[in-house]
Short mmCIF file of C-alpha atoms and ligand atoms in Angstrom, two decimals:
data_model
loop_
_atom_site.label_atom_id
_atom_site.label_comp_id
_atom_site.label_asym_id
_atom_site.label_seq_id
_atom_site.Cartn_x
_atom_site.Cartn_y
_atom_site.Cartn_z
CA MET A 1 251.43 -37.33 76.75
CA SER A 2 251.90 -40.44 78.87
CA LYS A 3 251.92 -40.15 82.62
CA ILE A 4 255.05 -40.72 84.70
CA GLU A 5 255.01 -44.12 86.39
CA MET A 6 256.03 -44.54 90.03
CA LYS A 7 257.48 -47.62 91.72
CA THR A 8 257.14 -47.12 95.47
CA PRO A 9 254.24 -45.25 97.04
CA LEU A 10 254.55 -41.86 98.61
CA VAL A 11 252.93 -41.37 102.02
CA GLU A 12 250.35 -38.63 101.65
CA MET A 13 249.07 -36.88 104.78
CA ASP A 14 246.06 -34.67 104.15
CA GLY A 15 245.30 -31.82 106.53
CA ASP A 16 242.99 -28.98 107.48
CA GLU A 17 241.26 -25.78 106.47
CA MET A 18 242.61 -23.63 103.62
CA THR A 19 245.59 -25.88 103.01
CA ARG A 20 243.23 -28.86 102.62
CA ILE A 21 241.38 -26.93 99.90
CA ILE A 22 244.72 -26.15 98.21
CA TRP A 23 245.79 -29.80 98.55
CA GLN A 24 242.88 -31.01 96.41
CA ILE A 25 243.22 -28.32 93.72
CA LEU A 26 246.96 -28.92 93.59
CA LYS A 27 246.59 -32.66 93.06
CA ASP A 28 243.85 -32.22 90.45
CA GLU A 29 245.74 -29.59 88.47
CA LEU A 30 249.42 -30.32 88.99
CA ILE A 31 249.83 -33.98 89.90
CA TYR A 32 247.14 -36.30 88.49
CA PRO A 33 247.34 -35.02 84.89
CA PHE A 34 251.08 -35.75 84.77
CA ILE A 35 251.85 -38.58 87.19
CA ASP A 36 250.31 -41.97 87.72
CA LEU A 37 250.43 -41.17 91.43
CA LYS A 38 251.12 -44.04 93.76
CA SER A 39 250.37 -42.81 97.25
CA GLU A 40 249.26 -44.27 100.52
CA TYR A 41 246.70 -41.75 101.73
CA TYR A 42 246.24 -40.81 105.38
CA ASP A 43 243.64 -38.26 106.36
CA LEU A 44 245.16 -36.18 109.17
CA GLY A 45 242.28 -33.72 109.00
CA LEU A 46 241.18 -33.00 112.57
CA LYS A 47 237.82 -34.73 112.18
CA HIS A 48 239.42 -37.99 111.12
CA ARG A 49 242.13 -37.73 113.78
CA ASP A 50 239.32 -37.49 116.31
CA GLU A 51 237.44 -40.44 114.79
CA THR A 52 240.57 -42.60 115.02
CA ASN A 53 241.65 -41.27 118.43
CA ASP A 54 244.71 -39.92 116.58
CA GLN A 55 245.77 -43.44 115.54
CA VAL A 56 245.88 -42.18 111.94
CA THR A 57 248.83 -39.90 112.80
CA ILE A 58 250.73 -42.85 114.27
CA ASP A 59 249.87 -45.02 111.24
CA ALA A 60 251.03 -42.30 108.85
CA SER A 61 254.31 -41.95 110.73
CA ASN A 62 254.91 -45.69 110.62
CA ALA A 63 254.11 -45.74 106.90
CA THR A 64 256.77 -43.04 106.45
CA LYS A 65 259.26 -45.40 108.09
CA LYS A 66 258.16 -48.13 105.70
CA TYR A 67 258.30 -46.14 102.45
CA GLY A 68 260.87 -43.47 103.36
CA VAL A 69 259.14 -40.41 101.84
CA ALA A 70 256.04 -38.48 102.91
CA VAL A 71 254.31 -35.26 101.94
CA LYS A 72 252.15 -33.54 104.54
CA CYS A 73 249.47 -30.86 104.41
CA ALA A 74 249.31 -28.33 107.27
CA THR A 75 247.18 -29.52 110.18
CA ILE A 76 245.42 -27.94 113.13
CA THR A 77 247.09 -28.36 116.50
CA PRO A 78 244.07 -28.39 118.79
CA ASN A 79 243.72 -25.85 121.58
CA ALA A 80 240.69 -25.22 123.79
CA ALA A 81 238.89 -23.29 121.02
CA ARG A 82 239.41 -26.13 118.52
CA VAL A 83 238.18 -28.74 121.00
CA LYS A 84 234.92 -26.81 121.12
CA GLU A 85 234.79 -26.00 117.40
CA TYR A 86 235.26 -29.65 116.35
CA ASN A 87 233.61 -31.18 119.41
CA LEU A 88 236.77 -33.24 120.01
CA LYS A 89 237.01 -36.17 122.40
CA LYS A 90 240.23 -34.69 123.74
CA MET A 91 242.92 -32.10 123.09
CA TYR A 92 245.19 -34.14 120.81
CA LYS A 93 248.90 -33.43 120.59
CA SER A 94 250.40 -31.63 117.62
CA PRO A 95 250.58 -34.07 114.68
CA ASN A 96 254.01 -32.71 113.83
CA GLY A 97 255.16 -33.47 117.36
CA THR A 98 253.82 -37.03 117.11
CA ILE A 99 255.45 -37.59 113.72
CA ARG A 100 258.75 -36.16 114.93
CA ALA A 101 258.70 -38.31 118.05
CA ILE A 102 258.21 -41.47 115.95
CA LEU A 103 260.74 -40.57 113.24
CA ASP A 104 263.19 -38.94 115.67
CA GLY A 105 263.92 -36.32 113.06
CA THR A 106 265.24 -32.81 112.62
CA VAL A 107 263.32 -30.09 110.80
CA PHE A 108 265.09 -28.19 108.00
CA ARG A 109 263.45 -24.98 106.81
CA THR A 110 264.42 -23.31 103.55
CA PRO A 111 263.04 -20.13 102.00
CA ILE A 112 261.90 -20.29 98.38
CA GLN A 113 263.63 -17.51 96.51
CA VAL A 114 262.12 -15.88 93.49
CA LYS A 115 263.03 -12.86 91.35
CA GLY A 116 260.88 -9.92 92.34
CA ILE A 117 260.94 -10.67 96.06
CA THR A 118 264.25 -9.41 97.37
CA PRO A 119 265.64 -10.58 100.70
CA THR A 120 266.12 -7.82 103.26
CA VAL A 121 269.78 -8.80 103.48
CA ARG A 122 271.35 -7.69 100.20
CA THR A 123 274.12 -10.28 100.09
CA TRP A 124 271.77 -13.29 100.33
CA LYS A 125 271.67 -14.71 96.83
CA LYS A 126 270.81 -18.32 97.68
CA PRO A 127 268.37 -19.75 100.21
CA LEU A 128 269.68 -20.37 103.69
CA THR A 129 268.48 -23.54 105.37
CA ILE A 130 267.98 -23.59 109.12
CA ALA A 131 268.04 -26.81 111.14
CA ARG A 132 266.84 -26.60 114.70
CA HIS A 133 267.69 -29.15 117.36
CA ALA A 134 264.28 -29.80 118.88
CA TYR A 135 265.13 -31.26 122.26
CA GLY A 136 266.20 -29.94 125.63
CA ASP A 137 268.19 -26.92 126.81
CA VAL A 138 266.00 -24.05 127.98
CA TYR A 139 262.86 -25.81 126.62
CA ARG A 140 263.22 -28.56 129.24
CA ASN A 141 264.69 -26.45 132.01
CA VAL A 142 263.89 -26.33 135.69
CA GLU A 143 264.10 -22.97 137.37
CA MET A 144 263.64 -21.38 140.74
CA GLN A 145 263.24 -17.93 142.22
CA ILE A 146 265.49 -17.25 145.15
CA ASP A 147 263.97 -14.89 147.71
CA ARG A 148 266.68 -14.72 150.37
CA PRO A 149 270.38 -15.42 150.92
CA GLY A 150 271.37 -19.08 150.54
CA LYS A 151 273.35 -21.55 148.47
CA VAL A 152 272.16 -23.34 145.32
CA THR A 153 273.91 -26.59 144.43
CA MET A 154 273.51 -29.16 141.64
CA THR A 155 273.86 -32.84 142.53
CA PHE A 156 274.13 -35.93 140.35
CA THR A 157 273.05 -39.14 142.08
CA PRO A 158 274.12 -42.20 140.04
CA ASP A 159 271.62 -45.07 139.79
CA ASP A 160 274.38 -47.58 140.51
CA GLY A 161 274.98 -46.22 143.98
CA SER A 162 278.43 -44.87 143.19
CA GLU A 163 279.58 -41.58 144.66
CA LYS A 164 277.42 -38.47 144.21
CA LYS A 165 278.80 -35.38 142.52
CA THR A 166 277.84 -31.89 143.69
CA VAL A 167 278.78 -28.45 142.36
CA THR A 168 277.85 -25.08 143.77
CA VAL A 169 275.80 -23.04 141.33
CA PHE A 170 275.81 -19.82 143.32
CA ASP A 171 276.04 -18.54 146.84
CA PHE A 172 273.21 -15.99 146.92
CA LYS A 173 273.62 -12.96 149.18
CA GLY A 174 270.16 -11.71 148.21
CA PRO A 175 267.19 -12.49 145.92
CA GLY A 176 267.82 -13.87 142.45
CA ILE A 177 266.97 -16.58 139.95
CA VAL A 178 268.47 -19.91 138.95
CA GLN A 179 267.97 -22.35 136.10
CA ALA A 180 269.18 -25.86 135.22
CA GLN A 181 269.24 -27.27 131.71
CA HIS A 182 270.01 -30.65 130.28
CA ASN A 183 270.47 -32.47 127.03
CA ILE A 184 271.23 -36.06 126.16
CA ASP A 185 273.99 -37.49 123.97
CA ALA A 186 271.51 -39.66 122.05
CA SER A 187 269.46 -36.65 120.97
CA ILE A 188 272.47 -34.53 120.02
CA THR A 189 273.89 -37.50 118.09
CA SER A 190 270.73 -38.06 116.09
CA PHE A 191 270.51 -34.30 115.40
CA ALA A 192 274.08 -34.33 114.12
CA ARG A 193 273.41 -37.38 111.96
CA SER A 194 270.29 -35.84 110.39
CA CYS A 195 272.31 -32.69 109.61
CA PHE A 196 275.20 -34.57 107.97
CA GLU A 197 272.78 -36.79 106.01
CA TYR A 198 270.74 -33.83 104.80
CA ALA A 199 273.85 -31.85 103.81
CA LEU A 200 274.96 -34.82 101.69
CA SER A 201 271.50 -35.25 100.23
CA GLU A 202 271.31 -31.56 99.28
CA LYS A 203 275.02 -31.24 98.44
CA LYS A 204 275.27 -28.12 100.60
CA ASP A 205 277.82 -26.98 103.19
CA LEU A 206 276.89 -27.52 106.82
CA TRP A 207 277.58 -24.96 109.54
CA PHE A 208 277.19 -25.58 113.24
CA ALA A 209 277.80 -23.12 116.05
CA SER A 210 277.61 -22.99 119.81
CA LYS A 211 279.27 -21.08 122.64
CA ASP A 212 281.88 -23.64 123.64
CA THR A 213 284.42 -21.06 124.82
CA ILE A 214 282.06 -19.99 127.60
CA SER A 215 280.20 -23.25 128.13
CA LYS A 216 283.22 -25.52 128.35
CA GLN A 217 281.30 -28.69 129.13
CA TYR A 218 277.71 -28.21 127.96
CA ASP A 219 278.16 -26.51 124.58
CA HIS A 220 281.51 -28.20 124.16
CA ARG A 221 279.73 -31.57 124.24
CA PHE A 222 277.66 -30.50 121.19
CA LYS A 223 280.81 -29.43 119.38
CA ASP A 224 282.58 -32.72 120.18
CA ILE A 225 279.66 -34.91 119.10
CA PHE A 226 279.44 -33.11 115.75
CA ASN A 227 283.22 -33.14 115.20
CA ASP A 228 283.70 -36.78 116.18
CA MET A 229 280.90 -37.94 113.90
CA TYR A 230 282.21 -35.84 111.04
CA GLU A 231 285.76 -37.14 111.38
CA ALA A 232 284.70 -40.77 111.78
CA GLU A 233 281.85 -41.07 109.30
CA TYR A 234 281.35 -38.11 106.97
CA LYS A 235 284.70 -36.50 106.15
CA GLU A 236 285.32 -38.70 103.11
CA SER A 237 281.85 -38.38 101.58
CA PHE A 238 281.80 -34.61 102.16
CA LYS A 239 285.12 -34.36 100.34
CA LYS A 240 283.77 -36.46 97.48
CA GLU A 241 280.75 -34.15 97.11
CA GLY A 242 282.92 -31.04 97.42
CA ILE A 243 281.04 -29.79 100.47
CA GLU A 244 282.32 -28.57 103.82
CA TYR A 245 281.51 -28.95 107.50
CA PHE A 246 282.28 -25.73 109.34
CA TYR A 247 282.17 -25.14 113.09
CA THR A 248 282.43 -21.72 114.68
CA LEU A 249 281.21 -19.74 117.69
CA ILE A 250 277.56 -18.70 117.51
CA ASP A 251 278.29 -14.95 117.47
CA ASP A 252 280.88 -15.43 114.74
CA ALA A 253 278.34 -17.52 112.80
CA VAL A 254 275.73 -14.76 113.01
CA ALA A 255 278.24 -12.18 111.75
CA ARG A 256 279.30 -14.44 108.88
CA VAL A 257 275.71 -15.34 107.94
CA MET A 258 274.87 -11.66 107.49
CA LYS A 259 277.76 -11.25 105.05
CA SER A 260 277.34 -14.57 103.28
CA GLU A 261 275.69 -15.42 99.98
CA GLY A 262 273.53 -18.05 101.68
CA GLY A 263 273.10 -21.44 100.11
CA PHE A 264 274.24 -23.54 103.08
CA ILE A 265 272.65 -25.39 105.98
CA TRP A 266 272.92 -23.77 109.38
CA ALA A 267 272.47 -26.23 112.23
CA CYS A 268 271.38 -24.49 115.41
CA LYS A 269 270.96 -25.47 119.02
CA ASN A 270 267.34 -25.38 120.16
CA TYR A 271 267.13 -21.73 121.27
CA ASP A 272 269.33 -20.40 118.47
CA GLY A 273 267.15 -22.21 115.93
CA ASP A 274 263.94 -20.87 117.44
CA VAL A 275 265.19 -17.29 117.15
CA MET A 276 267.16 -17.53 113.90
CA SER A 277 264.47 -19.33 111.89
CA ASP A 278 262.06 -16.44 112.45
CA MET A 279 264.75 -13.97 111.44
CA ILE A 280 265.58 -15.90 108.27
CA SER A 281 261.96 -16.38 107.19
CA SER A 282 261.02 -12.75 107.63
CA ALA A 283 264.22 -11.54 105.96
CA PHE A 284 263.50 -13.71 102.92
CA GLY A 285 260.01 -12.29 102.55
CA SER A 286 257.20 -14.46 103.81
CA LEU A 287 256.31 -17.55 105.81
CA ALA A 288 254.19 -18.58 102.83
CA MET A 289 257.45 -19.00 100.88
CA MET A 290 259.18 -21.38 103.28
CA THR A 291 259.44 -25.15 102.96
CA SER A 292 260.09 -27.54 105.73
CA VAL A 293 261.38 -31.10 105.71
CA LEU A 294 261.71 -33.49 108.61
CA VAL A 295 264.77 -35.70 108.14
CA SER A 296 265.28 -38.70 110.39
CA PRO A 297 268.75 -40.01 111.22
CA GLU A 298 267.81 -43.20 109.33
CA GLY A 299 267.11 -41.15 106.19
CA TYR A 300 263.30 -40.89 106.14
CA TYR A 301 261.96 -37.64 104.68
CA GLU A 302 258.68 -35.83 105.39
CA TYR A 303 258.03 -32.68 103.35
CA GLU A 304 255.59 -29.88 104.16
CA ALA A 305 255.00 -26.14 104.05
CA ALA A 306 256.30 -24.19 107.05
CA HIS A 307 253.06 -22.23 107.46
CA GLY A 308 249.84 -23.36 109.12
CA THR A 309 246.33 -24.00 107.83
CA VAL A 310 245.69 -20.28 107.13
CA GLN A 311 242.51 -20.26 109.21
CA ARG A 312 241.53 -16.66 108.49
CA HIS A 313 241.39 -17.33 104.72
CA TYR A 314 239.44 -20.55 105.29
CA TYR A 315 236.65 -18.74 107.10
CA LYS A 316 236.46 -16.25 104.24
CA HIS A 317 236.27 -19.21 101.87
CA LEU A 318 233.45 -20.76 103.91
CA ASP A 319 231.60 -17.44 103.77
CA GLY A 320 231.77 -17.65 99.97
CA GLU A 321 234.36 -14.88 99.68
CA GLU A 322 237.25 -15.09 97.25
CA THR A 323 240.64 -16.02 98.72
CA SER A 324 244.14 -15.43 97.44
CA THR A 325 246.12 -17.95 99.45
CA ASN A 326 249.70 -18.71 98.47
CA SER A 327 250.19 -22.36 97.51
CA VAL A 328 253.90 -22.14 96.69
CA ALA A 329 255.22 -23.79 99.87
CA THR A 330 252.69 -26.61 99.51
CA ILE A 331 253.65 -27.10 95.85
CA PHE A 332 257.31 -27.26 96.92
CA ALA A 333 256.46 -29.83 99.58
CA TRP A 334 255.13 -32.02 96.75
CA THR A 335 258.11 -31.39 94.49
CA GLY A 336 260.50 -32.15 97.35
CA ALA A 337 258.79 -35.46 98.03
CA LEU A 338 258.46 -36.43 94.35
CA ARG A 339 262.11 -35.59 93.68
CA LYS A 340 263.25 -37.63 96.67
CA ARG A 341 261.01 -40.54 95.58
CA GLY A 342 262.51 -40.30 92.10
CA GLU A 343 266.03 -40.22 93.51
CA LEU A 344 265.50 -43.25 95.77
CA ASP A 345 263.68 -45.27 93.10
CA ARG A 346 265.92 -44.07 90.25
CA ILE A 347 263.13 -42.48 88.19
CA PRO A 348 264.77 -39.51 86.41
CA ALA A 349 261.45 -38.49 84.85
CA LEU A 350 260.00 -37.90 88.31
CA MET A 351 262.97 -35.75 89.31
CA ASP A 352 262.74 -33.77 86.07
CA PHE A 353 259.03 -33.28 86.67
CA ALA A 354 259.73 -31.86 90.14
CA ASP A 355 262.25 -29.42 88.63
CA ALA A 356 259.80 -28.40 85.92
CA LEU A 357 256.97 -27.82 88.39
CA GLU A 358 259.19 -25.66 90.61
CA LYS A 359 260.38 -23.63 87.62
CA SER A 360 256.79 -23.19 86.40
CA THR A 361 255.72 -22.00 89.84
CA LEU A 362 258.53 -19.45 90.10
CA GLY A 363 258.07 -18.49 86.46
CA THR A 364 254.43 -17.66 87.12
CA ILE A 365 255.43 -15.25 89.89
CA GLU A 366 258.27 -13.78 87.84
CA SER A 367 255.83 -13.08 85.01
CA GLY A 368 253.95 -10.85 87.45
CA LYS A 369 251.12 -13.25 88.35
CA MET A 370 250.93 -14.00 92.06
CA THR A 371 248.79 -14.22 95.17
CA LYS A 372 247.99 -11.17 97.25
CA ASP A 373 250.60 -11.75 99.97
CA LEU A 374 253.39 -11.57 97.38
CA ALA A 375 251.84 -8.71 95.41
CA LEU A 376 252.16 -6.64 98.60
CA ILE A 377 255.94 -7.15 98.85
CA THR A 378 257.14 -7.62 95.27
CA ASN A 379 259.18 -5.07 93.37
CA ILE A 380 257.63 -6.26 90.09
CA LYS A 381 255.57 -3.41 88.62
CA ASP A 382 251.77 -3.77 88.51
CA PRO A 383 251.52 -7.41 89.60
CA ILE A 384 248.39 -9.33 88.67
CA VAL A 385 246.71 -10.67 91.80
CA LEU A 386 245.23 -14.13 91.29
CA ASN A 387 242.89 -16.03 93.56
CA THR A 388 243.82 -19.34 95.15
CA ARG A 389 242.66 -21.52 92.24
CA GLU A 390 243.69 -19.14 89.45
CA PHE A 391 247.31 -19.17 90.61
CA ILE A 392 247.50 -22.96 90.52
CA VAL A 393 245.79 -23.07 87.11
CA GLU A 394 248.31 -20.53 85.81
CA VAL A 395 251.17 -22.71 87.10
CA ARG A 396 249.61 -25.66 85.24
CA LYS A 397 249.58 -23.68 81.98
CA ASN A 398 253.29 -22.91 82.42
CA LEU A 399 254.02 -26.51 83.31
CA GLU A 400 252.23 -27.85 80.23
CA LYS A 401 254.30 -25.52 78.05
CA LYS A 402 257.49 -26.65 79.75
CA LEU A 403 256.69 -30.34 79.40
CA ALA A 404 255.46 -30.08 75.80
P1 NAP B 1 249.14 -19.69 109.61
O1 NAP B 1 248.21 -20.70 109.10
O2 NAP B 1 250.58 -19.87 109.27
O3 NAP B 1 248.68 -18.26 109.12
C1 NAP B 1 248.97 -17.05 109.77
C2 NAP B 1 248.84 -15.88 108.81
O4 NAP B 1 249.97 -15.86 107.95
C3 NAP B 1 247.64 -15.99 107.88
O5 NAP B 1 246.48 -15.50 108.48
C4 NAP B 1 248.12 -15.18 106.70
O6 NAP B 1 248.11 -13.80 106.96
C5 NAP B 1 249.58 -15.56 106.62
N1 NAP B 1 249.80 -16.78 105.81
C6 NAP B 1 250.30 -17.99 106.22
N2 NAP B 1 250.37 -18.84 105.22
C7 NAP B 1 249.90 -18.17 104.13
C8 NAP B 1 249.72 -18.55 102.77
N3 NAP B 1 250.04 -19.77 102.34
N4 NAP B 1 249.23 -17.63 101.91
C9 NAP B 1 248.91 -16.40 102.33
N5 NAP B 1 249.07 -16.00 103.60
C10 NAP B 1 249.56 -16.87 104.49
O7 NAP B 1 249.05 -19.62 111.19
P2 NAP B 1 247.74 -19.55 112.14
O8 NAP B 1 246.60 -18.92 111.43
O9 NAP B 1 248.27 -18.97 113.38
O10 NAP B 1 247.41 -21.04 112.42
C11 NAP B 1 246.31 -21.72 111.84
C12 NAP B 1 246.38 -23.19 112.21
O11 NAP B 1 247.54 -23.77 111.65
C13 NAP B 1 246.45 -23.43 113.71
O12 NAP B 1 245.40 -24.30 114.09
C14 NAP B 1 247.81 -24.08 113.94
O13 NAP B 1 247.72 -25.11 114.89
C15 NAP B 1 248.15 -24.64 112.58
N6 NAP B 1 249.58 -24.73 112.26
C16 NAP B 1 250.00 -25.86 111.65
C17 NAP B 1 251.30 -25.99 111.24
C18 NAP B 1 251.72 -27.26 110.55
O14 NAP B 1 250.91 -28.13 110.30
N7 NAP B 1 252.97 -27.39 110.20
C19 NAP B 1 252.21 -24.95 111.44
C20 NAP B 1 251.76 -23.78 112.05
C21 NAP B 1 250.43 -23.67 112.46
P3 NAP B 1 246.86 -12.83 106.62
O15 NAP B 1 245.72 -13.32 107.46
O16 NAP B 1 247.37 -11.50 107.03
O17 NAP B 1 246.56 -12.95 105.15
MG1 MG B 2 260.10 -18.95 117.26
#
């Protein structure tokens, strides 16, 4: 069998711990035998980030802007313990934060659904994608405790010296608390654009919700920015693809989501996304079965698993113990990136390969062969628990059959 040829390179960001182990097995078993892989490799493993003073993360992000598609392994975000463990020069920022700041993107998380792992919500037949706006609101608030009677006001002082504007927040008669939040049009606009672009790319409906009836200026601004962009730039193409943009109040959205079949993209304000993404991932089964893609408003894509480096398993691995770590989300990060590369470069064989690899992965689980985390929650009778490598090897066997 001849290997699939690529045109443009894929940006490959290697990572840490157990997922770094998986990364290598996955490439050896599921990529190299089938694809003449063209990738520009960046080692985001913590040791190399430290050696390059984290320049490698910046270089990898810029390469993603150049080539348009990246696939990333999970990486350690250093804390005090990691600084000691790796003898780091400093406590580097989260690589994902650095990448997101450079690409100005939005993260879309989608559960991977498979027969035998039933979502807690009975009606959910198709995966539900959550997009979280990752700037501002309560995450950039300022707050104050009020310990005696007094008035709190909010004042805007224009840089150009024009007249100040002041509103009274509250006239306190006793102790209390106060908080101010902000957001910026540019950030909301780029969030909206990423959502519309991703909905078109995935050919899925897009929902957005806020509380504009109560928050007549703040939340209403979000609603207006989404609506104006939709009307001016996306209405026609959505119609052509047969997809819909739907706005509703956040509480109505929650009620509808619980009764829906899934299968759409739910764009959430920062706090809503924080809360709802945890609800969705646990209701669909497991964090190990959740993919994540960062989509920039310019249309750059960075694919990864939603979970971390699975540190606990890595230490078992280092101690020579057997591990049964789930590689599905990492496999789907690769298929997402390969499919997108194939789509952009018009290589149908690459897109077909991505489909075949996903089907082989799910087929392996559906045949009762899975890692321990899934064996604990599946309703398949007497599942066969495979170790980390065995699972990937089993997927390869299925894939070879499919491609033969
Ligand atoms: P984690 O790596 O997501 O793992 C937490 C626990 O979830 C694991 O101990 C394991 O549970 C289960 N789990 C997660 N992924 C699994 C998989 N693929 N297969 C089987 N079980 C899985 O989170 P963490 O241990 O809190 O974080 C470890 C490191 O990852 C941290 O340094 C953090 O900075 C980093 N991190 C990176 C990213 C990213 O790069 N996107 C995201 C999150 C965290 P059991 O132990 O019960 O088996
Ligand atoms: Mg959260």
